[in-house]
Amino acid sequence: MKMKKLLIQAILASCAMFAVAGCNGTKVGGSNIIQVKSYKAGYSTDFLHEAAKKFHEVYPDYSVEILDESALVDGEKVAAEIGVPKKNQTDLYFTADIDINHLIKRSSTVLHKRDVTLLESLDDVFESKGITLEGKEENETIKSRFFDGFEELCKYEGEVPQWRGKMFTLPWAEAITGLFVNKAVLDKYSLAIPLTSNELIHVVEEVYRQGKASDNYPFSFGGGNAAGYWQYLYETWFAQYSGVQGFNNFMNCDPGNGKIVDEGYKVYADRGILKALEPMFEICDLNYCPNGSLSKTHMEAQTEFINGRSAFMVDGDWLLNEMKEYYFDKAKEIMMIGAPILSSIGEQIGINDNQLHSLVEYIDSHKTNDQIKTLMPSLTDEHINWVRDARSVHSTRGIAHNVVIPSYADAKDAAKLFLRFLYSNDGCRIFRNYANSNFPLSYERLPGDSNTTFQQSLDKVRDYENPQVVTTVAPFNGVRKNANMGATREMYVFNLSSWQFPKTFYFIMLDKKSDDPQFSAQTIYEQEAAYAEENWKEWMRDILYL
Amino acid sequence: MINSEVYGEFVEHRVISDSQDKKSRKKTHHLNRRASEIIFIILMLFFPILQFVIFWIVPNFNSLLLGFQNPIDGSFTLENFAQFFKFLFEGKDLRGQYNEIVYAIKNSLIFALVSIFVCTPIVVFFSYVLFRRVPMSGVFRVVFYLPSIIGATVTTTLFRTLFLEGAPAYEFLKMIGFLTEDMEQMGLFASDSTAFLMVIIYSIWTCIGMNMILFYGAMRRIPQEIFESADLDGAGFFRQFFALVVPLIWPTITTLIVFSLSGMFITYSTVMILCPNVPSASMIGWYIVRYTTASNSYASLNYPAAVGLAFTAVGLPFVLVIRWLLNKISANVEY
């Protein structure tokens, strides 16, 4: 009897031990083991495994342990984990769409301190130099190699003034987005890559006309889960016309004078919206996509695009890596092209579309303003610079790919060291070779590095003197986010924010079917501006500005 | 030496005392047992009750509060309901095409009617067929139950794939001339004329599994003698089904119908996976879920909470009345 009791006690005691061990958050291995969780989507995590291996070779005392790698490691989940320090063991996250402002706002409540945040500042990593495969410091700082525009996007500009200007996140992918072309399809119909928006419209019409018989279409589109992809082209065109500053003013609802509350609606009257909408209205047409595109997934759309069913697709630089498992040979021949220059810019500077085409060619071949003026005497520096700037703009979702370190992480110093390794030239090459894409930093390529047609085209898109980026996922445009513009009440209404409403072009495609002569880019633009003006006060009230 | 008189008193006392002890012990034992039972019941009920409180009472109470709260300052307001009724009665969006909430109500009603008048009879009949042990009934039982074991994401993906361009079901529909040019261009899951139809077809396809087990179980409880007697009386396969089985399992059918009715207010996953972008295929559950999950801030939950409350106010008496009516149709038979 005694023996039986003893046995039961022993079993219960061991169960209790296991239970406690399971939830007390005991960390194995101390601060030299960097415990990582990574979002796994288009870029996958092969690069991370390779980087972890190489890092361990450089620093045998440190190791990187990947605890979780899945599409579930998204911003929402990571924010929830970071918000509970007692239970969180992770030292470093590679996530997506995390709400930095929310975490910084919650910091004092969670940590009961005013001078500490839940997220570790990454300013020191940004200012430091990368670490090579040999364990040596590079000559240049990581900051100096970052592409223009990303630094501003990373800096905290949220609601807690004390922390403004700090960097609590860095992007782990350039995530350049825009127009991709299957050149084999264009070659089949003897069509050239378009350099202006009118040329694009012409090429689209030609592919539609000639390709019908052989089941070729101008565009592939995954309306089922990627209805927002069209936006990437639209936002680039908007920025081409209104400039990066104009675009950012729109995103921040700032009409240029800082009077967001009283006059923020005026940004909807920006002519760039109309000029970007005009060609979008022409190309977003159900007739131009294979049957059933409205309910296809992006993977299905990408598959048919890569296999030559369509000539173009608006997508992101993850395309090749996402499809490499089944279609690497075909996918690596896909090219990204710079968004064709808006023909309306040509009209504004007084040249026709053929001349605009030539001007773009001169800019692409790195001719100076003086050389161009010799060839096109009617143009001024201002005209040329407008087109030059427009040609160097592209959209990105890089800032939505976030690296973050919890401030209380045991191995935060080791994690920072790992980041310095990852952002080095060698680290960038690992990303190129294993994720088929780029970090948003310049880096030196070596002869053995992967250099597919696809990758060359990505390099070419930003091969300009002053490449610029625009994004709709800037983390701190709080006015727009807080006002829920386009996200809640009238969900199918176009007239909210064409930027925050991913189904805008999906519905334009649907509405065009009605053949309503009143429905045009002009009417969309006018309605949207009027709707914003009419509802502005309510939106401002929603976010407690009024 | 013990005096015999004293000894006698002692014995008498001992006997009385023993009897009292026995009673007391018995009482104590009874009390202990009762206490153990109570503790056991409390322990067994603790987690279900806790779960009920945390996941049902608290969220529902919270919804109740949210529905009547001003999103801005949390003060009492009926504005959320006013907005709901505005959308309901006047609500045309600026594009003048989709009044999603009207579609959602209409579709949910259709969904419930299909569940009651199509799915339930099919399931009851299938269960009866399997119950009467037709050849390969065991295999069919497994086959029909499979969609219930497999996750909804897998079955919806499978279903979706069957109806994509080039897939067998799609090509069959094309061959028989069912597909119009518009349907072909839009795809079956995006066209206004077919998106909700696909939801209904999917629901019919997947309704059999779990419900079949319930009906099959109910039928197995019917005494075999009743069927033997019916056989002797010459009642055939269908006669037995309508005259015996349906009345005898009516309580189970009533329960399933009530579930179907309440399901019309909460079903959303099928629409979410098959045709999330099609307003004309929306349902009440999906309408509320979409508004809830699309909210960027907690304040935005006020409107979906009000919508939920409004539908509860209409739906609860509706379901109760139907249940009362169904119970009137057939007496509860005990066997």
Short mmCIF file of C-alpha atoms in Angstrom, two decimals, chain B residues 3-335:
data_model
loop_
_atom_site.label_atom_id
_atom_site.label_comp_id
_atom_site.label_asym_id
_atom_site.label_seq_id
_atom_site.Cartn_x
_atom_site.Cartn_y
_atom_site.Cartn_z
CA ASN B 3 -17.90 -7.31 39.21
CA SER B 4 -20.59 -8.95 37.15
CA GLU B 5 -23.04 -6.11 37.74
CA VAL B 6 -20.47 -3.61 36.73
CA TYR B 7 -19.54 -5.80 33.79
CA GLY B 8 -23.22 -5.98 32.76
CA GLU B 9 -23.50 -2.20 32.88
CA PHE B 10 -20.32 -1.94 30.92
CA VAL B 11 -21.57 -4.32 28.26
CA GLU B 12 -24.90 -2.56 28.07
CA HIS B 13 -23.11 0.76 27.77
CA ARG B 14 -20.74 -0.66 25.20
CA VAL B 15 -23.64 -2.01 23.12
CA ILE B 16 -25.40 1.36 23.21
CA SER B 17 -22.18 3.16 22.50
CA ASP B 18 -21.28 0.80 19.63
CA SER B 19 -24.67 1.31 18.06
CA GLN B 20 -24.30 5.10 18.36
CA ASP B 21 -20.78 4.85 16.91
CA LYS B 22 -22.03 2.80 14.03
CA LYS B 23 -24.74 5.32 13.29
CA SER B 24 -22.30 8.15 13.63
CA ARG B 25 -19.73 6.39 11.45
CA LYS B 26 -22.37 5.61 8.89
CA LYS B 27 -23.47 9.24 8.95
CA THR B 28 -19.88 10.43 8.69
CA HIS B 29 -19.23 7.98 5.89
CA HIS B 30 -22.35 9.16 4.14
CA LEU B 31 -21.30 12.79 4.57
CA ASN B 32 -17.78 12.04 3.34
CA ARG B 33 -19.15 10.31 0.32
CA ARG B 34 -21.53 13.16 -0.36
CA ALA B 35 -18.69 15.67 0.03
CA SER B 36 -16.50 13.66 -2.34
CA GLU B 37 -19.29 13.56 -4.85
CA ILE B 38 -19.80 17.31 -4.59
CA ILE B 39 -16.07 17.94 -4.93
CA PHE B 40 -15.97 15.60 -7.92
CA ILE B 41 -18.91 17.39 -9.56
CA ILE B 42 -17.39 20.79 -8.85
CA LEU B 43 -14.03 19.73 -10.28
CA MET B 44 -15.62 18.21 -13.35
CA LEU B 45 -17.76 21.25 -13.98
CA PHE B 46 -15.14 23.82 -13.12
CA PHE B 47 -13.41 23.95 -16.49
CA PRO B 48 -16.52 23.80 -18.67
CA ILE B 49 -18.13 26.54 -16.57
CA LEU B 50 -14.96 28.61 -16.61
CA GLN B 51 -14.75 28.19 -20.35
CA PHE B 52 -18.40 29.12 -20.72
CA VAL B 53 -17.88 32.24 -18.63
CA ILE B 54 -14.71 33.32 -20.43
CA PHE B 55 -15.68 32.48 -23.97
CA TRP B 56 -19.43 33.00 -23.92
CA ILE B 57 -20.70 35.19 -21.09
CA VAL B 58 -17.87 37.72 -21.10
CA PRO B 59 -17.69 38.26 -24.91
CA ASN B 60 -21.46 38.41 -25.22
CA PHE B 61 -21.78 40.80 -22.33
CA ASN B 62 -18.98 42.83 -23.86
CA SER B 63 -20.77 42.83 -27.23
CA LEU B 64 -23.86 44.07 -25.49
CA LEU B 65 -21.91 46.97 -24.03
CA LEU B 66 -20.04 47.70 -27.25
CA GLY B 67 -23.23 47.86 -29.26
CA PHE B 68 -24.53 50.68 -27.13
CA GLN B 69 -21.26 52.56 -26.81
CA ASN B 70 -20.14 55.64 -28.64
CA PRO B 71 -16.91 54.65 -30.41
CA ILE B 72 -15.35 57.97 -29.52
CA ASP B 73 -15.92 58.45 -25.81
CA GLY B 74 -17.64 55.24 -24.73
CA SER B 75 -20.86 57.01 -23.72
CA PHE B 76 -24.29 55.47 -24.24
CA THR B 77 -25.61 55.81 -27.78
CA LEU B 78 -28.01 54.22 -30.24
CA GLU B 79 -26.01 55.58 -33.17
CA ASN B 80 -24.52 52.16 -34.06
CA PHE B 81 -28.01 50.73 -34.47
CA ALA B 82 -29.13 53.80 -36.38
CA GLN B 83 -26.28 53.25 -38.79
CA PHE B 84 -27.21 49.61 -39.20
CA PHE B 85 -30.82 50.47 -40.03
CA LYS B 86 -29.68 53.24 -42.32
CA PHE B 87 -27.58 50.76 -44.27
CA LEU B 88 -30.42 48.27 -44.20
CA PHE B 89 -33.16 50.51 -45.51
CA GLU B 90 -31.32 53.14 -47.51
CA GLY B 91 -27.91 51.63 -47.76
CA LYS B 92 -26.73 51.89 -51.28
CA ASP B 93 -23.07 52.49 -51.52
CA LEU B 94 -21.75 55.30 -53.60
CA ARG B 95 -21.32 53.04 -56.54
CA GLY B 96 -25.05 52.41 -56.30
CA GLN B 97 -24.72 48.70 -56.89
CA TYR B 98 -24.24 46.70 -53.76
CA ASN B 99 -26.30 46.80 -50.66
CA GLU B 100 -24.37 44.07 -48.99
CA ILE B 101 -26.45 43.79 -45.87
CA VAL B 102 -29.61 43.06 -47.86
CA TYR B 103 -27.74 40.40 -49.81
CA ALA B 104 -26.43 38.99 -46.53
CA ILE B 105 -29.91 38.63 -45.04
CA LYS B 106 -31.39 37.21 -48.21
CA ASN B 107 -28.56 34.71 -48.65
CA SER B 108 -28.65 33.64 -45.02
CA LEU B 109 -32.35 32.89 -45.31
CA ILE B 110 -31.75 30.90 -48.50
CA PHE B 111 -28.93 29.08 -46.74
CA ALA B 112 -31.21 28.16 -43.83
CA LEU B 113 -34.01 27.05 -46.15
CA VAL B 114 -31.63 24.90 -48.16
CA SER B 115 -30.25 23.41 -44.94
CA ILE B 116 -33.75 22.56 -43.74
CA PHE B 117 -35.48 21.52 -46.93
CA VAL B 118 -32.61 20.09 -48.94
CA CYS B 119 -29.76 19.08 -46.65
CA THR B 120 -31.80 17.65 -43.78
CA PRO B 121 -34.02 15.39 -45.95
CA ILE B 122 -30.98 14.22 -47.88
CA VAL B 123 -29.08 13.40 -44.72
CA VAL B 124 -32.05 11.70 -43.08
CA PHE B 125 -32.64 9.58 -46.15
CA PHE B 126 -28.97 8.69 -46.61
CA SER B 127 -28.77 7.73 -42.96
CA TYR B 128 -31.83 5.54 -43.38
CA VAL B 129 -30.35 3.87 -46.44
CA LEU B 130 -27.16 3.12 -44.56
CA PHE B 131 -29.10 2.08 -41.49
CA ARG B 132 -31.01 -0.52 -43.48
CA ARG B 133 -27.65 -1.97 -44.39
CA VAL B 134 -27.69 -1.67 -48.14
CA PRO B 135 -24.65 -3.32 -49.80
CA MET B 136 -21.40 -1.46 -48.95
CA SER B 137 -23.16 0.71 -46.39
CA GLY B 138 -20.03 0.72 -44.22
CA VAL B 139 -17.94 2.09 -47.08
CA PHE B 140 -20.50 4.76 -47.89
CA ARG B 141 -20.67 5.78 -44.25
CA VAL B 142 -16.94 6.43 -44.23
CA VAL B 143 -17.03 8.19 -47.61
CA PHE B 144 -19.84 10.51 -46.53
CA TYR B 145 -18.21 11.19 -43.20
CA LEU B 146 -14.81 12.01 -44.68
CA PRO B 147 -15.47 15.71 -45.42
CA SER B 148 -16.25 16.18 -41.73
CA ILE B 149 -12.89 14.76 -40.68
CA ILE B 150 -10.88 16.76 -43.19
CA GLY B 151 -10.39 20.43 -42.34
CA ALA B 152 -12.72 22.98 -43.94
CA THR B 153 -9.76 24.67 -45.64
CA VAL B 154 -8.86 21.45 -47.42
CA THR B 155 -12.39 20.65 -48.51
CA THR B 156 -13.07 24.18 -49.73
CA THR B 157 -9.78 24.20 -51.64
CA LEU B 158 -10.63 20.86 -53.16
CA PHE B 159 -14.09 22.07 -54.07
CA ARG B 160 -12.74 25.34 -55.49
CA THR B 161 -10.17 23.50 -57.57
CA LEU B 162 -12.86 21.29 -59.07
CA PHE B 163 -14.65 24.34 -60.41
CA LEU B 164 -11.72 26.34 -61.74
CA GLU B 165 -11.26 26.78 -65.45
CA GLY B 166 -10.00 23.52 -66.95
CA ALA B 167 -11.03 21.38 -63.97
CA PRO B 168 -13.44 18.45 -64.46
CA ALA B 169 -16.56 19.99 -62.89
CA TYR B 170 -16.01 23.27 -64.72
CA GLU B 171 -15.50 21.58 -68.05
CA PHE B 172 -18.58 19.44 -67.50
CA LEU B 173 -20.70 22.54 -66.85
CA LYS B 174 -19.23 24.11 -69.95
CA MET B 175 -19.97 21.02 -71.99
CA ILE B 176 -23.63 20.93 -71.00
CA GLY B 177 -23.94 24.63 -71.81
CA PHE B 178 -24.53 25.83 -68.25
CA LEU B 179 -21.83 28.47 -68.39
CA THR B 180 -22.62 31.81 -69.94
CA GLU B 181 -19.90 33.98 -71.42
CA ASP B 182 -20.11 36.21 -68.36
CA MET B 183 -19.70 33.27 -65.97
CA GLU B 184 -16.69 32.06 -67.90
CA GLN B 185 -15.02 35.43 -67.80
CA MET B 186 -15.74 36.13 -64.16
CA GLY B 187 -15.21 32.59 -62.91
CA LEU B 188 -17.81 30.69 -60.93
CA PHE B 189 -16.62 32.05 -57.59
CA ALA B 190 -16.65 35.71 -58.62
CA SER B 191 -19.72 35.98 -60.80
CA ASP B 192 -22.77 37.47 -59.11
CA SER B 193 -24.93 34.83 -60.69
CA THR B 194 -22.97 31.82 -59.44
CA ALA B 195 -20.85 32.75 -56.39
CA PHE B 196 -23.55 32.13 -53.82
CA LEU B 197 -24.75 29.09 -55.72
CA MET B 198 -21.29 27.61 -55.24
CA VAL B 199 -21.57 28.25 -51.50
CA ILE B 200 -24.88 26.39 -51.47
CA ILE B 201 -23.52 23.46 -53.49
CA TYR B 202 -20.53 23.21 -51.18
CA SER B 203 -22.81 23.24 -48.15
CA ILE B 204 -24.95 20.44 -49.55
CA TRP B 205 -21.83 18.43 -50.34
CA THR B 206 -20.45 18.75 -46.82
CA CYS B 207 -23.67 18.63 -44.81
CA ILE B 208 -23.97 14.86 -44.83
CA GLY B 209 -21.06 13.76 -42.63
CA MET B 210 -21.62 14.81 -39.05
CA ASN B 211 -25.42 14.97 -39.29
CA MET B 212 -25.49 11.50 -40.77
CA ILE B 213 -23.83 10.14 -37.62
CA LEU B 214 -26.48 11.84 -35.47
CA PHE B 215 -29.39 10.49 -37.49
CA TYR B 216 -27.81 7.08 -37.80
CA GLY B 217 -27.44 6.97 -34.02
CA ALA B 218 -31.06 8.04 -33.53
CA MET B 219 -32.26 5.33 -35.94
CA ARG B 220 -30.26 2.64 -34.19
CA ARG B 221 -32.10 3.45 -30.98
CA ILE B 222 -35.42 2.45 -32.58
CA PRO B 223 -36.34 -1.05 -31.32
CA GLN B 224 -35.84 -3.70 -33.99
CA GLU B 225 -39.23 -5.21 -33.14
CA ILE B 226 -40.99 -2.22 -34.64
CA PHE B 227 -39.38 -2.90 -38.01
CA GLU B 228 -40.09 -6.61 -37.74
CA SER B 229 -43.72 -5.82 -37.04
CA ALA B 230 -43.81 -3.39 -39.94
CA ASP B 231 -42.30 -6.07 -42.18
CA LEU B 232 -45.04 -8.50 -41.11
CA ASP B 233 -47.63 -5.85 -41.87
CA GLY B 234 -46.18 -5.55 -45.33
CA ALA B 235 -44.78 -2.01 -45.02
CA GLY B 236 -42.09 -1.47 -47.61
CA PHE B 237 -38.78 0.38 -47.51
CA PHE B 238 -40.22 3.85 -48.12
CA ARG B 239 -43.39 3.28 -46.12
CA GLN B 240 -41.26 2.37 -43.10
CA PHE B 241 -39.16 5.44 -43.64
CA PHE B 242 -42.02 7.90 -43.72
CA ALA B 243 -44.41 6.20 -41.29
CA LEU B 244 -41.95 4.91 -38.73
CA VAL B 245 -38.48 6.35 -38.89
CA VAL B 246 -39.24 10.01 -39.46
CA PRO B 247 -41.79 10.29 -36.62
CA LEU B 248 -39.60 8.29 -34.26
CA ILE B 249 -36.50 10.41 -34.83
CA TRP B 250 -38.43 13.67 -35.08
CA PRO B 251 -36.82 15.14 -31.91
CA THR B 252 -33.39 14.74 -33.54
CA ILE B 253 -34.67 16.29 -36.77
CA THR B 254 -36.11 19.20 -34.78
CA THR B 255 -32.77 19.76 -33.07
CA LEU B 256 -30.95 19.74 -36.40
CA ILE B 257 -33.43 22.19 -37.91
CA VAL B 258 -32.96 24.53 -34.96
CA PHE B 259 -29.21 24.28 -35.44
CA SER B 260 -29.63 25.08 -39.13
CA LEU B 261 -31.70 28.13 -38.30
CA SER B 262 -29.22 29.48 -35.80
CA GLY B 263 -26.45 28.60 -38.26
CA MET B 264 -27.79 31.14 -40.73
CA PHE B 265 -26.63 33.89 -38.37
CA ILE B 266 -23.15 32.58 -37.74
CA THR B 267 -21.99 30.74 -40.86
CA TYR B 268 -19.12 32.60 -42.50
CA SER B 269 -16.14 30.36 -43.22
CA THR B 270 -17.45 28.99 -46.51
CA VAL B 271 -18.04 32.47 -47.93
CA MET B 272 -14.73 33.66 -46.52
CA ILE B 273 -12.81 30.96 -48.36
CA LEU B 274 -14.82 30.59 -51.56
CA CYS B 275 -15.87 34.09 -52.50
CA PRO B 276 -14.78 36.76 -50.01
CA ASN B 277 -14.82 39.59 -52.55
CA VAL B 278 -18.33 39.11 -53.81
CA PRO B 279 -20.85 41.29 -51.95
CA SER B 280 -23.79 39.53 -53.56
CA ALA B 281 -22.64 36.24 -51.98
CA SER B 282 -22.30 37.64 -48.48
CA MET B 283 -24.01 36.18 -45.41
CA ILE B 284 -24.84 37.67 -42.02
CA GLY B 285 -22.00 35.88 -40.25
CA TRP B 286 -19.46 36.93 -42.87
CA TYR B 287 -20.75 40.51 -42.85
CA ILE B 288 -20.14 40.74 -39.10
CA VAL B 289 -16.81 38.89 -39.17
CA ARG B 290 -15.48 41.08 -41.97
CA TYR B 291 -16.36 44.27 -40.18
CA THR B 292 -14.87 42.92 -36.98
CA THR B 293 -11.60 41.74 -38.43
CA ALA B 294 -11.15 44.75 -40.70
CA SER B 295 -11.23 47.13 -37.78
CA ASN B 296 -7.97 48.82 -37.08
CA SER B 297 -8.97 49.88 -33.63
CA TYR B 298 -11.08 48.56 -30.83
CA ALA B 299 -13.52 51.43 -31.27
CA SER B 300 -14.55 50.09 -34.64
CA LEU B 301 -16.02 46.99 -33.03
CA ASN B 302 -19.05 48.99 -31.95
CA TYR B 303 -20.78 48.76 -35.28
CA PRO B 304 -20.40 44.98 -35.77
CA ALA B 305 -21.45 44.48 -32.14
CA ALA B 306 -24.64 46.44 -32.83
CA VAL B 307 -25.28 44.43 -35.99
CA GLY B 308 -24.85 41.21 -34.01
CA LEU B 309 -27.27 42.40 -31.34
CA ALA B 310 -29.84 43.48 -33.90
CA PHE B 311 -29.77 40.08 -35.53
CA THR B 312 -29.95 38.34 -32.15
CA ALA B 313 -33.01 40.41 -31.28
CA VAL B 314 -34.72 39.24 -34.46
CA GLY B 315 -33.24 35.76 -34.64
CA LEU B 316 -33.79 34.50 -31.11
CA PRO B 317 -37.61 34.74 -31.05
CA PHE B 318 -37.68 33.50 -34.63
CA VAL B 319 -35.73 30.37 -33.75
CA LEU B 320 -37.75 29.78 -30.58
CA VAL B 321 -41.06 30.06 -32.42
CA ILE B 322 -39.91 27.64 -35.11
CA ARG B 323 -38.75 25.23 -32.43
CA TRP B 324 -42.13 25.45 -30.69
CA LEU B 325 -43.92 24.83 -33.98
CA LEU B 326 -41.72 21.86 -34.82
CA ASN B 327 -42.38 20.31 -31.44
CA LYS B 328 -46.10 20.62 -32.15
CA ILE B 329 -45.83 18.62 -35.37
CA SER B 330 -45.05 15.30 -33.77
CA ALA B 331 -45.40 14.08 -30.19
CA ASN B 332 -42.23 13.10 -28.44
CA VAL B 333 -42.28 9.29 -28.59
CA GLU B 334 -40.46 7.30 -25.95
CA TYR B 335 -39.11 3.88 -26.74
#
